[in-house]
PDB file of C-alpha atoms in Angstrom:
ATOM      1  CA  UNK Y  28     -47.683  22.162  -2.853  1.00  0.00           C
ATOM      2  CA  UNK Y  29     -48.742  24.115  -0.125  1.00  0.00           C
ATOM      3  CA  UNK Y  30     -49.886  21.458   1.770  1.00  0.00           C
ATOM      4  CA  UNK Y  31     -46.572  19.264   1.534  1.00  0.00           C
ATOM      5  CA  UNK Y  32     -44.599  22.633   2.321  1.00  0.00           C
ATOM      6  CA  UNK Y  33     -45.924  23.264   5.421  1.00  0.00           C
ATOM      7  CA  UNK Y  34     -46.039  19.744   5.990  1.00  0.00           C
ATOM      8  CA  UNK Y  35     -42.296  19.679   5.898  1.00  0.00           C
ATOM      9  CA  UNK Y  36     -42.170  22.641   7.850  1.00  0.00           C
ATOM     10  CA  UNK Y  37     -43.989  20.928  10.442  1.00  0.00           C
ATOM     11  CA  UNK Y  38     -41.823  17.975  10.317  1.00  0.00           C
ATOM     12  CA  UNK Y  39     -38.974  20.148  10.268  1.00  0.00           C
ATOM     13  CA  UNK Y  40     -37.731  18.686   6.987  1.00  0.00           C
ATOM     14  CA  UNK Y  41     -38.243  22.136   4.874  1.00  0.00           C
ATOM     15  CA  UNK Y  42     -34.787  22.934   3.136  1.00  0.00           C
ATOM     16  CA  UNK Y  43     -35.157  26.322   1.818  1.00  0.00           C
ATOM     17  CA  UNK Y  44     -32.033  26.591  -0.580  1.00  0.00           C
ATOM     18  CA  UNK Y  45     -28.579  26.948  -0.292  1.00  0.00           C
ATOM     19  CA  UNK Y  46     -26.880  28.628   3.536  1.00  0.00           C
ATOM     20  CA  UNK Y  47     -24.212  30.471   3.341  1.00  0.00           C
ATOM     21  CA  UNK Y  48     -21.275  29.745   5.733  1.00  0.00           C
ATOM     22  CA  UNK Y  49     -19.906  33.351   5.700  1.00  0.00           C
ATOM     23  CA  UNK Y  50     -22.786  34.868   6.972  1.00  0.00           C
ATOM     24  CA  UNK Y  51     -25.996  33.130   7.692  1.00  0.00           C
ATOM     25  CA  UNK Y  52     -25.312  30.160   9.941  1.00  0.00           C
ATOM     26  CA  UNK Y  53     -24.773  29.843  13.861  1.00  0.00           C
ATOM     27  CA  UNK Y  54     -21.383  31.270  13.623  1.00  0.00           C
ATOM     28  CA  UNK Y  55     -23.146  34.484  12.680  1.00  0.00           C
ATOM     29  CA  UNK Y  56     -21.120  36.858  10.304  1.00  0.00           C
ATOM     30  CA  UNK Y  57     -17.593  35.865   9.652  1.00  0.00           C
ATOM     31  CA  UNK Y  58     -14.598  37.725   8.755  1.00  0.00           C
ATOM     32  CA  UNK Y  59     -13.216  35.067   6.467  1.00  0.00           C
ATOM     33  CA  UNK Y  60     -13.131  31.028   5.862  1.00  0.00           C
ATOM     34  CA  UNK Y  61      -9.404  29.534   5.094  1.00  0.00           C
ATOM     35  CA  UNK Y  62      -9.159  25.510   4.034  1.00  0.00           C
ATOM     36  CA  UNK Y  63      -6.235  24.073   6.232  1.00  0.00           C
ATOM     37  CA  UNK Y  64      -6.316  20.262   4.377  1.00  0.00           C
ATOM     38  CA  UNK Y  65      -8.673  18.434   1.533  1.00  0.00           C
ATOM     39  CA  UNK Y  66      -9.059  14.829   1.365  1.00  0.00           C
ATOM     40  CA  UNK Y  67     -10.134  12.872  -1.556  1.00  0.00           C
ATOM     41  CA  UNK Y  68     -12.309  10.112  -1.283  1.00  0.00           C
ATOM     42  CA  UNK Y  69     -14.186   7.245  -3.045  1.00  0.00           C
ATOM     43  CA  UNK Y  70     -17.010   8.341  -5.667  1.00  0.00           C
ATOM     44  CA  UNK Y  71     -15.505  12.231  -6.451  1.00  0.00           C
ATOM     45  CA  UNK Y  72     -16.171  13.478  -2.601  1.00  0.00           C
ATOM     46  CA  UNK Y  73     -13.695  16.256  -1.083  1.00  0.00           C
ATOM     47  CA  UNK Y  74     -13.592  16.266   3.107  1.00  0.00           C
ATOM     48  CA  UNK Y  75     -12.445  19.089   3.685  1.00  0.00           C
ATOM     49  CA  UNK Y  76     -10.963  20.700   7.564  1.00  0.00           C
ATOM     50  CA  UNK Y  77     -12.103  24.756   7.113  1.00  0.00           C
ATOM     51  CA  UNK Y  78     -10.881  27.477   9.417  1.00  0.00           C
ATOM     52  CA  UNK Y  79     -13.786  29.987  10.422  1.00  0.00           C
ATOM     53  CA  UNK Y  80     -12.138  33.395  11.675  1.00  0.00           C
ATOM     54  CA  UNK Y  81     -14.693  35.844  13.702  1.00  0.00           C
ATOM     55  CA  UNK Y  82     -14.438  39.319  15.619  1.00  0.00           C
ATOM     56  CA  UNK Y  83     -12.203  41.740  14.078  1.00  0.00           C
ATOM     57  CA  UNK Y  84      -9.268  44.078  15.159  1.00  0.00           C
ATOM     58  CA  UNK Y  85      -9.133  47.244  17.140  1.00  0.00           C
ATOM     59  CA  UNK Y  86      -8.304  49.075  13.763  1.00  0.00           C
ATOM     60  CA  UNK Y  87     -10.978  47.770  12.040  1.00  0.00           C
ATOM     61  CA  UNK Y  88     -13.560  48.098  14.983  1.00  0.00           C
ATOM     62  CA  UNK Y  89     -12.264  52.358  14.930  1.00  0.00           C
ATOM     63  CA  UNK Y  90     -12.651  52.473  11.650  1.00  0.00           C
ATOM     64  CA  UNK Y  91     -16.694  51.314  11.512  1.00  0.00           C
ATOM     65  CA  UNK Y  92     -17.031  53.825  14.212  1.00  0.00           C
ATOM     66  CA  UNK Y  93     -15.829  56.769  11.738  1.00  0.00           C
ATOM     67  CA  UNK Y  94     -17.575  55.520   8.819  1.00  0.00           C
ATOM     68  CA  UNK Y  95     -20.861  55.223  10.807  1.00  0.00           C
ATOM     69  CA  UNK Y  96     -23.650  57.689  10.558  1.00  0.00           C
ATOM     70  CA  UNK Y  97     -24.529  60.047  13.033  1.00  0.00           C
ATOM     71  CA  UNK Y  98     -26.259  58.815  15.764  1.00  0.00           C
ATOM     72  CA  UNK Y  99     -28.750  61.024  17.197  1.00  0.00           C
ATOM     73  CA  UNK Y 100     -29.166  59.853  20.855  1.00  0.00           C
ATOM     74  CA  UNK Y 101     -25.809  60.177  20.948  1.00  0.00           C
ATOM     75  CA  UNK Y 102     -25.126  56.232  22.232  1.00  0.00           C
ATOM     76  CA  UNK Y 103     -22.890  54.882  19.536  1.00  0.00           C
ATOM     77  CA  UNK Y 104     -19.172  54.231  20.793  1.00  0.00           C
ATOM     78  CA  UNK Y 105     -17.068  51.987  23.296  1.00  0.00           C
ATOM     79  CA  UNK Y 106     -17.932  50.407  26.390  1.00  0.00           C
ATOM     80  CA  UNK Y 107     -16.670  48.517  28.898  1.00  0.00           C
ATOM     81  CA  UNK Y 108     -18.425  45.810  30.537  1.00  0.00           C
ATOM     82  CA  UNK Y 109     -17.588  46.660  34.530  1.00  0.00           C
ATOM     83  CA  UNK Y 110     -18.144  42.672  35.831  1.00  0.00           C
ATOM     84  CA  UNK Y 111     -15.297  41.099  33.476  1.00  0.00           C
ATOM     85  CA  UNK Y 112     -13.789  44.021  31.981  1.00  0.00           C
ATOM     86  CA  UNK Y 113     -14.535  43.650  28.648  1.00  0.00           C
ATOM     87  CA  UNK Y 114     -14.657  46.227  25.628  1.00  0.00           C
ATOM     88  CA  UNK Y 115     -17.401  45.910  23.217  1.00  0.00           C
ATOM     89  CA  UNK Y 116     -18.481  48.800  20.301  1.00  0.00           C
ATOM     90  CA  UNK Y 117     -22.248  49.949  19.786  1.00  0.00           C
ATOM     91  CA  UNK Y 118     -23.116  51.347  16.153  1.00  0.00           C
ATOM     92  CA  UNK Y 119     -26.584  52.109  15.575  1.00  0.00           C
ATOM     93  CA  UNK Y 120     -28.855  49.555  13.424  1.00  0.00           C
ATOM     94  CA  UNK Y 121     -32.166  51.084  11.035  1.00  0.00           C
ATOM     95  CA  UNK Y 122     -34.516  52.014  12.878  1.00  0.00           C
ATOM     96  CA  UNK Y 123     -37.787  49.377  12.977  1.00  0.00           C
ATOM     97  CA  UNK Y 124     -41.081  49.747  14.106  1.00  0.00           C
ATOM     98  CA  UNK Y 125     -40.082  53.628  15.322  1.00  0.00           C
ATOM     99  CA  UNK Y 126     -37.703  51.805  17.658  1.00  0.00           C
ATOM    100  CA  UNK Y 127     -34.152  53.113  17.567  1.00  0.00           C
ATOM    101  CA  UNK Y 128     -31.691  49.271  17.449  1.00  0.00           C
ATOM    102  CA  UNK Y 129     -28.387  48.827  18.310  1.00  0.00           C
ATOM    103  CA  UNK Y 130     -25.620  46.358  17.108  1.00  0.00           C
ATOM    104  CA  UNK Y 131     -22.835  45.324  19.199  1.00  0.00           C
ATOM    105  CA  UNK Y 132     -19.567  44.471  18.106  1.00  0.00           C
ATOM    106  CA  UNK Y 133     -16.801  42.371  19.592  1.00  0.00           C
ATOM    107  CA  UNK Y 134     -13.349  41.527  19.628  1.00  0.00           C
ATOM    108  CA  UNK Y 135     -13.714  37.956  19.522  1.00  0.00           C
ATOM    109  CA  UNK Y 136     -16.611  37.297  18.014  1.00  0.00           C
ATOM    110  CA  UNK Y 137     -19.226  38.287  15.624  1.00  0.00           C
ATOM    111  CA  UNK Y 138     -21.804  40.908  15.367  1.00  0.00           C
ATOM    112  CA  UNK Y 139     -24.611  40.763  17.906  1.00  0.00           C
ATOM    113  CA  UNK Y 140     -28.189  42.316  18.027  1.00  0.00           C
ATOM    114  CA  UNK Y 141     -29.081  41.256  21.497  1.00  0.00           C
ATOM    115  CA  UNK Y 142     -27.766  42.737  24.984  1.00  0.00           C
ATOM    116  CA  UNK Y 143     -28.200  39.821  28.191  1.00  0.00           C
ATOM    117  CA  UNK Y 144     -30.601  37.979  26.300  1.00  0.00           C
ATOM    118  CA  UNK Y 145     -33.150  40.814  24.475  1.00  0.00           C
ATOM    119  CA  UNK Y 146     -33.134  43.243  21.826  1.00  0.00           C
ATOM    120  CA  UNK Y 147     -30.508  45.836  21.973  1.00  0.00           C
ATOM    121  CA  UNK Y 148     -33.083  49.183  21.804  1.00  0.00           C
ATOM    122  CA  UNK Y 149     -32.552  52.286  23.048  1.00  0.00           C
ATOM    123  CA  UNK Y 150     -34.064  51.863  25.933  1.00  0.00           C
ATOM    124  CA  UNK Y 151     -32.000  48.793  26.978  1.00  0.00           C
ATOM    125  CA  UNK Y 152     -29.053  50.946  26.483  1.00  0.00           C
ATOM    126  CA  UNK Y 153     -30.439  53.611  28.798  1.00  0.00           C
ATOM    127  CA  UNK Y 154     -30.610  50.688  31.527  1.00  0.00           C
ATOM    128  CA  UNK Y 155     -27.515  49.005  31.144  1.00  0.00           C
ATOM    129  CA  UNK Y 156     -24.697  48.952  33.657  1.00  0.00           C
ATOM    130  CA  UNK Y 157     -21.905  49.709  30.995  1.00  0.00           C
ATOM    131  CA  UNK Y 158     -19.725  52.452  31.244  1.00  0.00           C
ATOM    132  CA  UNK Y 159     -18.940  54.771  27.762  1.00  0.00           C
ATOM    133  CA  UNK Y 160     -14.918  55.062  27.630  1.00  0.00           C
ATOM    134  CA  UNK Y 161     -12.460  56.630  24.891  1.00  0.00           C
ATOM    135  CA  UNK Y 162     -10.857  54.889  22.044  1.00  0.00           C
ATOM    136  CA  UNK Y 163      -7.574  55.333  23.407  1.00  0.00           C
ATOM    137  CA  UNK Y 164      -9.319  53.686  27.157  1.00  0.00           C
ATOM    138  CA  UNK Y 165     -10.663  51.094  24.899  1.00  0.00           C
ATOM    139  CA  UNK Y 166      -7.334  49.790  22.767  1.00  0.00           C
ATOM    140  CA  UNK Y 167      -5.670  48.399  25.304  1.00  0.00           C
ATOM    141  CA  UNK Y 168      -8.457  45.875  26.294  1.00  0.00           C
ATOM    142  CA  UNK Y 169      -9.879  45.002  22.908  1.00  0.00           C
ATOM    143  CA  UNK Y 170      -6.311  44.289  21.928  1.00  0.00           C
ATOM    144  CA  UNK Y 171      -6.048  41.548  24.686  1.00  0.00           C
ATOM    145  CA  UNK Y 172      -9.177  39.766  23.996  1.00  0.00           C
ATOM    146  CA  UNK Y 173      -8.736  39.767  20.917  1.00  0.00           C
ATOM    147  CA  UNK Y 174      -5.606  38.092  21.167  1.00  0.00           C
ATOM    148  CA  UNK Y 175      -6.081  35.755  23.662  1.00  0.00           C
ATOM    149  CA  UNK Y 176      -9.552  34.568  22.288  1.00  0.00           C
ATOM    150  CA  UNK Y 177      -7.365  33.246  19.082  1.00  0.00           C
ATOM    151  CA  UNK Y 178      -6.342  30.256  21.653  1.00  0.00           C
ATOM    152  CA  UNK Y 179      -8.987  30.173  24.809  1.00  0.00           C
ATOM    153  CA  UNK Y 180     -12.190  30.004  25.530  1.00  0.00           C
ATOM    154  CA  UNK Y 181     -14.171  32.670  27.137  1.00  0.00           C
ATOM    155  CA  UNK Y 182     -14.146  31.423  30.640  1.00  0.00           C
ATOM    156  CA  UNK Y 183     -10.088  31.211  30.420  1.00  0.00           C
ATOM    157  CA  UNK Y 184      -9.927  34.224  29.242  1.00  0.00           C
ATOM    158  CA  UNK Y 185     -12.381  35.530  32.201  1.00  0.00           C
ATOM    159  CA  UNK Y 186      -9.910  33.728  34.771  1.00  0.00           C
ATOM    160  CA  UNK Y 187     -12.390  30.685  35.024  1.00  0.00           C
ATOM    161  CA  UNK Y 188     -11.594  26.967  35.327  1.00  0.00           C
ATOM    162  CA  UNK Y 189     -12.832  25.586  32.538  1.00  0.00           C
ATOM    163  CA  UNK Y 190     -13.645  21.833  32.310  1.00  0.00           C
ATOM    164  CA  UNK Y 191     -14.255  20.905  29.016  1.00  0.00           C
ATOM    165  CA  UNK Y 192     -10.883  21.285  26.550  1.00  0.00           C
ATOM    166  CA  UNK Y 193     -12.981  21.276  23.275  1.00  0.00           C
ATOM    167  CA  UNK Y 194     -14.896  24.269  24.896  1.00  0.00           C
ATOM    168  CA  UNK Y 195     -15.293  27.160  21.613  1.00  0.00           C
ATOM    169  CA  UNK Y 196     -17.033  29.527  23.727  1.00  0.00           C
ATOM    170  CA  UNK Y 197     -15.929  32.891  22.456  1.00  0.00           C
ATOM    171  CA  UNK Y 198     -13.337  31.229  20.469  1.00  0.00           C
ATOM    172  CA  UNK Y 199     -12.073  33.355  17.377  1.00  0.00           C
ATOM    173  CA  UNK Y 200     -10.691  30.614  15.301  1.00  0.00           C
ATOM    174  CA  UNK Y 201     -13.425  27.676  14.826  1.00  0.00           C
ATOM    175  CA  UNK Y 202     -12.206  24.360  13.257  1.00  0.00           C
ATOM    176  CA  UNK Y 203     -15.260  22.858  10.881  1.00  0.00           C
ATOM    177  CA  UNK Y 204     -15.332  19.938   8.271  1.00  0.00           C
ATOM    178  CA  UNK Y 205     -17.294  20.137   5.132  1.00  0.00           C
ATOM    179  CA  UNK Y 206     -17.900  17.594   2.274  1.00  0.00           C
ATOM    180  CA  UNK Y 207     -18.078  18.913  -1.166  1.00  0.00           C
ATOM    181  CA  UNK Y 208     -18.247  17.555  -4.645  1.00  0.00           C
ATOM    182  CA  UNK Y 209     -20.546  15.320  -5.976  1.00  0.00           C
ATOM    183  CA  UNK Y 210     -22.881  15.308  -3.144  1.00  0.00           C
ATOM    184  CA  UNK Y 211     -26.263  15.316  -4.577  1.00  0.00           C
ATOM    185  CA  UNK Y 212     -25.219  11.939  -6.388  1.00  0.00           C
ATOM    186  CA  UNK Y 213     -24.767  10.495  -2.989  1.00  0.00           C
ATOM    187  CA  UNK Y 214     -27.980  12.180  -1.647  1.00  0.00           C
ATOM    188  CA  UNK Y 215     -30.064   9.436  -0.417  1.00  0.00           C
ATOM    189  CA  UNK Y 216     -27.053   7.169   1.507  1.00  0.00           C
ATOM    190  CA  UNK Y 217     -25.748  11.266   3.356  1.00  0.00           C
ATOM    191  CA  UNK Y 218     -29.509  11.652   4.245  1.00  0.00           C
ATOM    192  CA  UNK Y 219     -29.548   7.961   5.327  1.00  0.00           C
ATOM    193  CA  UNK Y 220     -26.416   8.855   6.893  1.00  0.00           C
ATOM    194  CA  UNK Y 221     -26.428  11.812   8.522  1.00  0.00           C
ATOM    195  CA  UNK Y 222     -30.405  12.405   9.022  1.00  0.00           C
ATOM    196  CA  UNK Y 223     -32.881  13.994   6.630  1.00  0.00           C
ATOM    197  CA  UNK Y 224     -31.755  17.573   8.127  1.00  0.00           C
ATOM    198  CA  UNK Y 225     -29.910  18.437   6.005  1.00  0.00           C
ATOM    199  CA  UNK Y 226     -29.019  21.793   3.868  1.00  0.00           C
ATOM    200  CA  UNK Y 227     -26.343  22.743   1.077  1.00  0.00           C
ATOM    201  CA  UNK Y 228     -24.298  25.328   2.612  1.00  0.00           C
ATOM    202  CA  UNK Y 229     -22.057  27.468   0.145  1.00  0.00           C
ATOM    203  CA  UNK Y 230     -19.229  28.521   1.366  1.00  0.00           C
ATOM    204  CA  UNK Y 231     -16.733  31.702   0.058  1.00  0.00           C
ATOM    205  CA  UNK Y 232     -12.829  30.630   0.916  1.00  0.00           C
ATOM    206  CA  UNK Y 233     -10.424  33.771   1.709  1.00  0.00           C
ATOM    207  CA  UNK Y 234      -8.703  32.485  -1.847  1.00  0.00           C
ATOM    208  CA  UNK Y 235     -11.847  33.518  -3.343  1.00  0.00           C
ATOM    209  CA  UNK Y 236     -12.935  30.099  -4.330  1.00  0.00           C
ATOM    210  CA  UNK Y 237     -16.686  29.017  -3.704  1.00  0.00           C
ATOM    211  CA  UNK Y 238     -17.230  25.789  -2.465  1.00  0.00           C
ATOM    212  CA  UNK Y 239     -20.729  23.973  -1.887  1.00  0.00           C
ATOM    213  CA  UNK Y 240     -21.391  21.165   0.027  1.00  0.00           C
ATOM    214  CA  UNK Y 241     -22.405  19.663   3.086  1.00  0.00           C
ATOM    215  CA  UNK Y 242     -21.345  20.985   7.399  1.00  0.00           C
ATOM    216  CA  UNK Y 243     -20.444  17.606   9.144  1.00  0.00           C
ATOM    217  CA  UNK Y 244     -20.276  17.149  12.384  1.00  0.00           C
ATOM    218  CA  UNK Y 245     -16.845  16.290  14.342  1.00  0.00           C
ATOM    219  CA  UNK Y 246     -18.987  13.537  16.130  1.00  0.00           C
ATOM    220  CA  UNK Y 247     -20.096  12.172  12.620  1.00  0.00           C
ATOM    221  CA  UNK Y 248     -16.763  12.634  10.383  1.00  0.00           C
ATOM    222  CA  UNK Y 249     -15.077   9.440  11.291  1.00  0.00           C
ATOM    223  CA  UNK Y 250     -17.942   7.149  10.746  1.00  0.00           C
ATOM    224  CA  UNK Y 251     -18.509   9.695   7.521  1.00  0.00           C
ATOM    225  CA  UNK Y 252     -15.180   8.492   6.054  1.00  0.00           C
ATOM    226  CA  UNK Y 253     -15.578   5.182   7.203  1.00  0.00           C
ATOM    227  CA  UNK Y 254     -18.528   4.230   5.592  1.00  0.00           C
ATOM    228  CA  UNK Y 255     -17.961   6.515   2.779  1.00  0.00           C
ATOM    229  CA  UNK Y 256     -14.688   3.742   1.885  1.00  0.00           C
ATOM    230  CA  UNK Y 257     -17.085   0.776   2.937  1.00  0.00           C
ATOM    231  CA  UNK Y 258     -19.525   1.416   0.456  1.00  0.00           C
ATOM    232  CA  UNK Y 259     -16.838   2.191  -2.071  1.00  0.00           C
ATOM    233  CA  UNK Y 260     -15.233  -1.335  -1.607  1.00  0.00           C
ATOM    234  CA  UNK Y 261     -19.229  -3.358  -1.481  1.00  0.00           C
ATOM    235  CA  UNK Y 262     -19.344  -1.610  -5.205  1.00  0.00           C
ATOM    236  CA  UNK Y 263     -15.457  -3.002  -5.818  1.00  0.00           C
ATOM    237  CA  UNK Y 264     -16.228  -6.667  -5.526  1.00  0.00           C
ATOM    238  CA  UNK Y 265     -19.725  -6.003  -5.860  1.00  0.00           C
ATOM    239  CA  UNK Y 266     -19.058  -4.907 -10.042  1.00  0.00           C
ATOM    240  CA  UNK Y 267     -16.023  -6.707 -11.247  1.00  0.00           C
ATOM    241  CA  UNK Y 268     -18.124  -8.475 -14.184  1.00  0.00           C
ATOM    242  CA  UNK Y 269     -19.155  -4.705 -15.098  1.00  0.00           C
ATOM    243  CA  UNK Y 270     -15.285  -3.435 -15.211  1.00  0.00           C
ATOM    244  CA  UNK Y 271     -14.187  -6.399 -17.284  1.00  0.00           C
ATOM    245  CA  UNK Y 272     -17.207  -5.599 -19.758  1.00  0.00           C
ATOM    246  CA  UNK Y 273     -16.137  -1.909 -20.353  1.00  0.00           C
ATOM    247  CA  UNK Y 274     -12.423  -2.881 -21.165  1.00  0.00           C
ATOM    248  CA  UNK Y 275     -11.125  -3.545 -24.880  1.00  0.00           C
ATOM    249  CA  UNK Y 276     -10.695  -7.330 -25.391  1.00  0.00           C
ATOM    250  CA  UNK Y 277      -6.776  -7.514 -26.244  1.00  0.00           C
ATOM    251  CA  UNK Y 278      -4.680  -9.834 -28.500  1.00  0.00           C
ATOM    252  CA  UNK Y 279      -1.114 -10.709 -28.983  1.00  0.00           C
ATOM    253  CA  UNK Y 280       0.066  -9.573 -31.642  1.00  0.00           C
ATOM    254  CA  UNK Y 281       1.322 -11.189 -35.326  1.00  0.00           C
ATOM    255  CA  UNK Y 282       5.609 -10.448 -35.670  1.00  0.00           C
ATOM    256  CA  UNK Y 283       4.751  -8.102 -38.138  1.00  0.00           C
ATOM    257  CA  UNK Y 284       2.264  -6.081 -36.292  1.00  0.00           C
ATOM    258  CA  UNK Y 285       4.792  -6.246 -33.299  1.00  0.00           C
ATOM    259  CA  UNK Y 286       7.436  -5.016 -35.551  1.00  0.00           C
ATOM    260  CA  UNK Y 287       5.219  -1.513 -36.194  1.00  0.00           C
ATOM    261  CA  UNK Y 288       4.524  -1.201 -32.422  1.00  0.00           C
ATOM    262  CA  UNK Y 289       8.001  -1.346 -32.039  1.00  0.00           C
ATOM    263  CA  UNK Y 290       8.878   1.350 -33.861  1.00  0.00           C
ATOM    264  CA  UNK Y 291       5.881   3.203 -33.232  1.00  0.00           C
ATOM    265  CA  UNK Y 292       6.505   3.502 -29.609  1.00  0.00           C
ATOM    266  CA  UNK Y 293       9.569   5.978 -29.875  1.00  0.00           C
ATOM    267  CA  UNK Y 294       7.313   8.204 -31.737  1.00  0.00           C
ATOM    268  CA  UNK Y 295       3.286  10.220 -31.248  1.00  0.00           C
ATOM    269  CA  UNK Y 296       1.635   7.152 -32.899  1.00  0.00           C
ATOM    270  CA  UNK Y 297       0.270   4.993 -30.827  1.00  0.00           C
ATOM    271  CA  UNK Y 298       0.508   1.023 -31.101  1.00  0.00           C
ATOM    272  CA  UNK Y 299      -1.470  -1.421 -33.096  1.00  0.00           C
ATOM    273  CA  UNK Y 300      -4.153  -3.363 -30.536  1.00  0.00           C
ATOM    274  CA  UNK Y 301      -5.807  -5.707 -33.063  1.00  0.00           C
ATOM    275  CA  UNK Y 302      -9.229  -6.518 -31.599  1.00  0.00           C
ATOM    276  CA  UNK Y 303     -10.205  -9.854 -31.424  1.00  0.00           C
ATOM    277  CA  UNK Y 304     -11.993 -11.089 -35.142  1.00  0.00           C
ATOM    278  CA  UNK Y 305     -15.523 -12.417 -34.560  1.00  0.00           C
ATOM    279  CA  UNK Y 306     -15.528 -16.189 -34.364  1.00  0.00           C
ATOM    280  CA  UNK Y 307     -15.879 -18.143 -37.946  1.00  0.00           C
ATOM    281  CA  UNK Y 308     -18.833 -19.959 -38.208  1.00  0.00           C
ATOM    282  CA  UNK Y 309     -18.675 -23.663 -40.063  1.00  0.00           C
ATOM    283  CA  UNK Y 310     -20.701 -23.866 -43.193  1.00  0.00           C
ATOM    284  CA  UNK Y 311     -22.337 -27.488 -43.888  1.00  0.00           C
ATOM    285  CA  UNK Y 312     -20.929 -27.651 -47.946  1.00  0.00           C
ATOM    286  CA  UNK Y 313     -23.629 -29.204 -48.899  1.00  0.00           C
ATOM    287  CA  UNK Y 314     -25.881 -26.406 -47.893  1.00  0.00           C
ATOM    288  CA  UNK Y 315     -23.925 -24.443 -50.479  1.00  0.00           C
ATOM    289  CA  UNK Y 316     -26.067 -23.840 -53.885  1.00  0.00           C
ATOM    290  CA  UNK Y 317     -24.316 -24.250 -56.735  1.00  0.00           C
TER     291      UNK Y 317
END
């Protein structure tokens, strides 16, 4: 077992369990998930368009900052980012390896460990160019970008031309499509599909409904649904012997036994279907002992 593990690992095939969407994915920690449509498809599949919501408001940033323990090199608070003029909050993390960590929290997206690239320690804080300002310095700016990143990117919002229109780049709101329900039926033809990399994600809506399934990418759903229906119609006029097996045989039926269904139908009782009688087989009379 070993052996296969790590040769999966090296293949980069290993699926170690279930992801979560909310927290444990490239969209790091997420406020909360909201389903904006649900589509139904062939073979009991769901595609489903989610909303992912990140960064938080300057009421809730204020009130982490009271609830927060003490920090004892005094570097916890809100700072402003001199080159673009940005407002960020620093709470203090455990402390690993004797080395004091910070966390950095932002208006517009999620929680972040690392400050230009490393490790936010203590002593990165020490060497940073940011400037420690008030709350009431601070509400003003986080307010703004944390408004404006509901709509634009990060280099709009920074005054930048932009080039690419599908750019999420400090986004807030994140548009993603997931396929839920009975995926691990259709296993093999996603994998086949998609590619063998592959992971069941589970995913907590704002509703409080769990849904598990499978992240597609916008580049992929299209040719998802399409072949997805395809496949659906090959088993159509692939099976029709196999439908016309599992339905009763029906007869018409005698005046009499038309006569009950007649009056039958006005009430709970269902009609008469008489099945059709086995076929008679002819008996040679001589055959026949006396």
């Amino acid at each position: 077992v070993a052996s296969m593990e790590a040769a999966d690992r090296r293949d980069g095939l290993l699926n170690q369990g279930v992801l979560s969407l909310n927290r444990g994915m490239r969209w790091g920690r997420l406020q909360q998930v909201t389903e904006l449509m649900a589509e139904n498809l062939p073979g009991a599949l769901v595609l489903r368009r989610l909303c992912l919501m990140r960064g938080m408001d300057f009421e809730e940033a204020s009130a982490l900052l009271e609830r927060a323990p003490e920090d004892q090199e005094a570097m916890q608070g809100f700072y402003m980012r001199s080159k673009h003029e940005e407002v960020l909050l620093v709470l203090r993390r455990r402390t690993r390896d004797g080395q004091v960590a910070y966390q950095l929290v932002l208006p517009h997206d999620s929680p972040k460990t690392q400050l230009d690239g490393n490790s936010c320690t203590l002593a990165k804080m020490k060497q940073n160019s940011m400037r420690r300002i008030t709350p009431d310095a601070a509400k003003e700016h986080w307010t703004q970008q944390h408004r404006l990143s509901e709509t634009q990117c990060l280099h709009v919002q920074r005054g930048q031309n932009c080039g690419n229109r599908n750019c999420r780049s400090g986004k807030r709101f994140l548009e993603e499509t997931m396929l839920t329900g009975q995926v691990l039926v259709h296993w093999d033809f996603l994998c086949a599909l998609l590619g063998e990399k592959n992971s069941l994600v589970r995913c907590e809506l704002n509703t409080g409904a769990v849904l598990v399934g499978l992240v597609i990418p916008q580049d992929m759903v299209a040719r998802l649904r399409q072949s997805i229906l395809e496949r659906a119609e090959d088993d159509e006029q692939q099976n029709p012997r196999e439908r016309r097996r599992r339905q009763p045989d029906m007869v018409e039926l005698s005046d009499s036994e038309a006569s009950q269904a007649s009056l039958s139908s006005s009430s709970d009782v269902q009609p008469i279907v008489r099945p059709k009688s086995p076929k008679q087989r002819r008996v040679d009379s001589s055959l026949v002992l006396s």
